[in-house]
mmCIF file of C-alpha atoms in Angstrom:
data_model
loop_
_atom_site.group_PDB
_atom_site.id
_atom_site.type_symbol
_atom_site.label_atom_id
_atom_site.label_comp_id
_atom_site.label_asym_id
_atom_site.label_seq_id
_atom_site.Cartn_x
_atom_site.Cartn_y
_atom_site.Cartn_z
ATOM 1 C CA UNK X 1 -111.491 -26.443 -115.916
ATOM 2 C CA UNK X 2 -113.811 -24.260 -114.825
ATOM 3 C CA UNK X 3 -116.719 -22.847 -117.254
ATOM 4 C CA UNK X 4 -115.230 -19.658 -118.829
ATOM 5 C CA UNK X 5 -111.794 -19.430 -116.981
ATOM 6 C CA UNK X 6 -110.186 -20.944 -120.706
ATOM 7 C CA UNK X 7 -111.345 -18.224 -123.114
ATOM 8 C CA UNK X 8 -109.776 -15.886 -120.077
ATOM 9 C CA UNK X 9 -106.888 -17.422 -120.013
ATOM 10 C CA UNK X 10 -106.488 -17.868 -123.385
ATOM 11 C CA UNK X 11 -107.357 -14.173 -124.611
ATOM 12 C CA UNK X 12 -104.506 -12.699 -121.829
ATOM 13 C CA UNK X 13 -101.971 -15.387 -122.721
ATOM 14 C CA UNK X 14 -102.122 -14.804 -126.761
ATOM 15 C CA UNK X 15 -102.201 -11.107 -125.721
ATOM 16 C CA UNK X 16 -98.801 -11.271 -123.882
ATOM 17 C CA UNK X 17 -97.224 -14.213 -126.433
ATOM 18 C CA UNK X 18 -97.722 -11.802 -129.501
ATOM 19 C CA UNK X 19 -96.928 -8.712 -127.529
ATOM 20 C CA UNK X 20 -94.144 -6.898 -128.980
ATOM 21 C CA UNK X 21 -91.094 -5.002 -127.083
ATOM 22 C CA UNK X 22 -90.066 -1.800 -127.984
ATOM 23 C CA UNK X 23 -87.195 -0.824 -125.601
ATOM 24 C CA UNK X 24 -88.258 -0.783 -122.223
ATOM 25 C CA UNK X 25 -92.289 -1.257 -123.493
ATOM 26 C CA UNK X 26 -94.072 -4.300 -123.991
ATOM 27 C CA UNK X 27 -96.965 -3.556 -126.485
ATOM 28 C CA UNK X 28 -99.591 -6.441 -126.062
ATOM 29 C CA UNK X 29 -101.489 -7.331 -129.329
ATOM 30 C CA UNK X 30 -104.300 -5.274 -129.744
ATOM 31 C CA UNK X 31 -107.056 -7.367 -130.648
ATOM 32 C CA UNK X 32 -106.168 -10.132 -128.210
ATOM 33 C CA UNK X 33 -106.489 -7.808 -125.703
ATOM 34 C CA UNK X 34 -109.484 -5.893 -126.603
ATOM 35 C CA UNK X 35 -110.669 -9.900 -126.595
ATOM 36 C CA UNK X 36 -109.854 -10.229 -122.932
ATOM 37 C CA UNK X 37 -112.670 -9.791 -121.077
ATOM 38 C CA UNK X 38 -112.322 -6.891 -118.282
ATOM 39 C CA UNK X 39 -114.643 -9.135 -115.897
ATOM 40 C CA UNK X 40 -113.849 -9.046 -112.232
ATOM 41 C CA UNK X 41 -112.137 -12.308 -110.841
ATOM 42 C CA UNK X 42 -114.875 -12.728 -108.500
ATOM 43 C CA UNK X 43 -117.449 -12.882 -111.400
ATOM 44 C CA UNK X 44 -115.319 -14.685 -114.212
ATOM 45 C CA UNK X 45 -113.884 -17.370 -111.981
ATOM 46 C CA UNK X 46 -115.509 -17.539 -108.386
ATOM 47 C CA UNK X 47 -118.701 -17.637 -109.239
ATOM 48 C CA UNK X 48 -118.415 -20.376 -111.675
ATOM 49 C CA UNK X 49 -116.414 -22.755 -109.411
ATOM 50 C CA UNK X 50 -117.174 -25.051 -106.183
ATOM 51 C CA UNK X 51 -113.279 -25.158 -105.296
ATOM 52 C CA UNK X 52 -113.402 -21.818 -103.567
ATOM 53 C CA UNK X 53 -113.334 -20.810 -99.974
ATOM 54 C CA UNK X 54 -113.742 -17.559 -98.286
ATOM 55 C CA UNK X 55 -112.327 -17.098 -95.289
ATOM 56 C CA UNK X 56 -113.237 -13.947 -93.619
ATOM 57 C CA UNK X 57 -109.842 -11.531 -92.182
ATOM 58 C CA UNK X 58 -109.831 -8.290 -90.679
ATOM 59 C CA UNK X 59 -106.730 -7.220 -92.256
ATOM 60 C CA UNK X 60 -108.254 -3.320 -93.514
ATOM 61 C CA UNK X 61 -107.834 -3.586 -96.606
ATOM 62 C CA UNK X 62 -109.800 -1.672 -99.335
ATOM 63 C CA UNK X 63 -110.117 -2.135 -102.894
ATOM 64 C CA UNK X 64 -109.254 1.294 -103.672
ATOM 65 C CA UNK X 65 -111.449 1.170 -106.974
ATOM 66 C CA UNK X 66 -112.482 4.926 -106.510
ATOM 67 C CA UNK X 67 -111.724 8.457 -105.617
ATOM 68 C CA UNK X 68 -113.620 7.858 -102.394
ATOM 69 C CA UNK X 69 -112.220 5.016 -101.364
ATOM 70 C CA UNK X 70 -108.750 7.434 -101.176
ATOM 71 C CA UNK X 71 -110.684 9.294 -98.792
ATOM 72 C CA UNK X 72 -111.877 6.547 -96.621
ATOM 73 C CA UNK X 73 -108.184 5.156 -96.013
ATOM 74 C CA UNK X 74 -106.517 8.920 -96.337
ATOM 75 C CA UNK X 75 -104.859 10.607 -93.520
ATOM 76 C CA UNK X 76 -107.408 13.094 -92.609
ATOM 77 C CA UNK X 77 -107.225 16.940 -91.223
ATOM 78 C CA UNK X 78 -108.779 18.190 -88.465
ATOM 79 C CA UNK X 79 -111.575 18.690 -90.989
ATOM 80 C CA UNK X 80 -111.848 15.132 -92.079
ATOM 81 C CA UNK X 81 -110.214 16.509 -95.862
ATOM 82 C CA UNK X 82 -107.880 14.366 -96.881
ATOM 83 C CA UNK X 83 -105.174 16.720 -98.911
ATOM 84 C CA UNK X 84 -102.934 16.320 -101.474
ATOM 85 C CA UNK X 85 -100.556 18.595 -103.209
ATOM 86 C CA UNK X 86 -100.428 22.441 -103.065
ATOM 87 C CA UNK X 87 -103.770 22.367 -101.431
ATOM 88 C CA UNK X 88 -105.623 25.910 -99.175
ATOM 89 C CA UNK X 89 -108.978 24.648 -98.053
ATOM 90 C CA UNK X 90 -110.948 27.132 -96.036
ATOM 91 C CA UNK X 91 -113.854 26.003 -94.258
ATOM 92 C CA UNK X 92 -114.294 22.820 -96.399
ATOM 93 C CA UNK X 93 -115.600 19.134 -94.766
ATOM 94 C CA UNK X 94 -114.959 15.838 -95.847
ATOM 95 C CA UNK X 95 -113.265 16.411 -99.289
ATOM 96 C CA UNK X 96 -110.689 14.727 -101.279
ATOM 97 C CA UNK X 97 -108.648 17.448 -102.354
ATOM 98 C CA UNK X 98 -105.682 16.902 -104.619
ATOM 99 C CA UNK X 99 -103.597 18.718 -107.365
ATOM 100 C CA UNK X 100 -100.597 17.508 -108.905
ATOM 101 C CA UNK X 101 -99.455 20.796 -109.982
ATOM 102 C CA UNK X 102 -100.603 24.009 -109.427
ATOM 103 C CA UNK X 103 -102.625 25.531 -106.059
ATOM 104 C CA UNK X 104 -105.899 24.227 -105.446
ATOM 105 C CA UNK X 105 -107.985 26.453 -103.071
ATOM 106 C CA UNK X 106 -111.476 25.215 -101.807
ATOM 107 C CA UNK X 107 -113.923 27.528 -100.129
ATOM 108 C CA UNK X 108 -117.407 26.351 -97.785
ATOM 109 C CA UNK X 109 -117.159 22.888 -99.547
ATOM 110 C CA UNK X 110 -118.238 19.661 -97.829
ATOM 111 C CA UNK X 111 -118.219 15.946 -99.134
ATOM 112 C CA UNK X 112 -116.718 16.832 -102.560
ATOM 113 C CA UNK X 113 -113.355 15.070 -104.388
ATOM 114 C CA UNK X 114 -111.452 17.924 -106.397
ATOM 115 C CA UNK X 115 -108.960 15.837 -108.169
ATOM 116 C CA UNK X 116 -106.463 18.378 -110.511
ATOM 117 C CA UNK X 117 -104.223 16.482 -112.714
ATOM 118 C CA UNK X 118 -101.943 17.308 -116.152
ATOM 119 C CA UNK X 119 -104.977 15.957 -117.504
ATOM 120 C CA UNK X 120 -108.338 17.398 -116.278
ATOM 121 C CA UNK X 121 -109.924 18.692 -113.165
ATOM 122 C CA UNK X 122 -112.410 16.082 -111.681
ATOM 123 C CA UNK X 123 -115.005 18.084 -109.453
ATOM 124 C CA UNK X 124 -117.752 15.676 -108.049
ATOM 125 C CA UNK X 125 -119.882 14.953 -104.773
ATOM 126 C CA UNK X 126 -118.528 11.747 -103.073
ATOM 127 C CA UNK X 127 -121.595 9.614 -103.390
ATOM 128 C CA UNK X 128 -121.545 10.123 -106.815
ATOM 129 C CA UNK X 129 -117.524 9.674 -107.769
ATOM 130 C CA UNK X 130 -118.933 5.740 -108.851
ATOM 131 C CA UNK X 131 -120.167 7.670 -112.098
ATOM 132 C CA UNK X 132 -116.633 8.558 -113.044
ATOM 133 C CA UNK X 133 -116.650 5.573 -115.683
ATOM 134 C CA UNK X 134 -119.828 7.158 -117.258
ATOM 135 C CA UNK X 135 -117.891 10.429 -117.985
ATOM 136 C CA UNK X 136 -115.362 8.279 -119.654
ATOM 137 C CA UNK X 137 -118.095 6.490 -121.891
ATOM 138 C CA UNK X 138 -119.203 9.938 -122.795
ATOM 139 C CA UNK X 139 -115.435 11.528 -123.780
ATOM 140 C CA UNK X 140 -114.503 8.089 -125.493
ATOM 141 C CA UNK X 141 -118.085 8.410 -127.655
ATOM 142 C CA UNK X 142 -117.718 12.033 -128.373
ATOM 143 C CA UNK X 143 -113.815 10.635 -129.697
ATOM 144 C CA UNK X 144 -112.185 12.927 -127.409
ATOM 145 C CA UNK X 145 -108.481 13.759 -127.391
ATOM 146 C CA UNK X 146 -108.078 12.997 -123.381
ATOM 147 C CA UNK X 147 -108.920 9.320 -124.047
ATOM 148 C CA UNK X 148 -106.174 8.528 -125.710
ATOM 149 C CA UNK X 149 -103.581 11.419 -125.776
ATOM 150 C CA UNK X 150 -102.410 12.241 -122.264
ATOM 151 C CA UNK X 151 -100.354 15.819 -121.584
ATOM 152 C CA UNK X 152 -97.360 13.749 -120.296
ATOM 153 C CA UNK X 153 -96.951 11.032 -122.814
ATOM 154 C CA UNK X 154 -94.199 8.450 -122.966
ATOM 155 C CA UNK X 155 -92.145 6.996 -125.561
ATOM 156 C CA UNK X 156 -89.485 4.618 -126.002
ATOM 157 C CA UNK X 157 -86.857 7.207 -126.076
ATOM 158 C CA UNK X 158 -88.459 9.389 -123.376
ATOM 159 C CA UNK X 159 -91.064 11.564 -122.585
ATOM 160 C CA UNK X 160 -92.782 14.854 -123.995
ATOM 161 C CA UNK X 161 -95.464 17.319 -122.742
ATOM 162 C CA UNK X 162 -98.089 19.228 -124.064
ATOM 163 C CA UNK X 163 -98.037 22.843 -122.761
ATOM 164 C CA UNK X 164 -101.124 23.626 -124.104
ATOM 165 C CA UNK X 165 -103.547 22.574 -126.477
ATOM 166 C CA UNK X 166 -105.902 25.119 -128.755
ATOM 167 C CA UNK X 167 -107.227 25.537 -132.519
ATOM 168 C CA UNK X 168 -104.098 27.139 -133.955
ATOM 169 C CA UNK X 169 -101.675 25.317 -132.150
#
């Protein structure tokens, strides 16, 4: 076997074996997963074997591991602003514009991802979107509510939304 690939497979399959099911959710075991290592393939198994091949095809295909990676393999405007949702962008180049919900306009902008969700509004220069999992370091260690508590949430017996969040509410 090769060196590391057990404790992988091990960790994922007691995660799934103890998993419980709750109606249409299956709730894997918590520690089992937190023990799973969230290692790319390529560095927990194909680095550590001598089986592997690589065989090179030109097939496009993109990892789409980022908010700029949308924008390399979106259908662009005239402007090169790839444009999703309720979206007015005047005299803006190169951006990833999207909103799930409400109107997003954009004014003189050029290389920047606007990403407006239930959630929170992501505003960042597209060399830089790779720092996205930094911001989530930061709200996880400052125990913020948007880690774990999403404005559309799911349940076993449906769904619920928060309308708005404040001190006294």
């Amino acid at each position: 076997m090769l060196i590391g690939v057990s404790s992988y497979l091990e960790a994922s399959k007691q995660a799934y074996e103890q998993a419980e099911t709750d109606a249409d959710f299956i709730r894997l075991e918590k520690q089992a997963f937190i023990d799973c290592s969230s290692d790319s393939i390529d560095y927990a198994v194909m680095e550590h074997t001598d089986n592997g091949v690589v065989i090179p095809l030109n097939v496009g295909w993109n990892d789409v591991g980022s908010w700029s990676a949308l924008w390399e393999i979106g259908d662009k405007d005239d402007d090169g602003n790839v444009i999703t949702g309720d979206v007015l962008a005047q005299d803006s180049r190169n951006c990833y514009l999207r909103s799930d919900s409400r109107l997003l306009a954009t004014v003189g902008l050029e290389d920047i991802m606007v990403v407006d969700t239930h959630d929170v509004v992501l505003v960042a220069h597209r060399d830089q979107v790779q720092k996205v999992k930094e911001l989530v370091n930061q709200l996880s260690g400052e125990q913020r509510k948007e880690i774990d508590i999403h404005a559309l949430v799911h349940r076993p017996w449906g769904s619920y939304q928060g309308i708005d969040r404040a001190e006294r509410y």
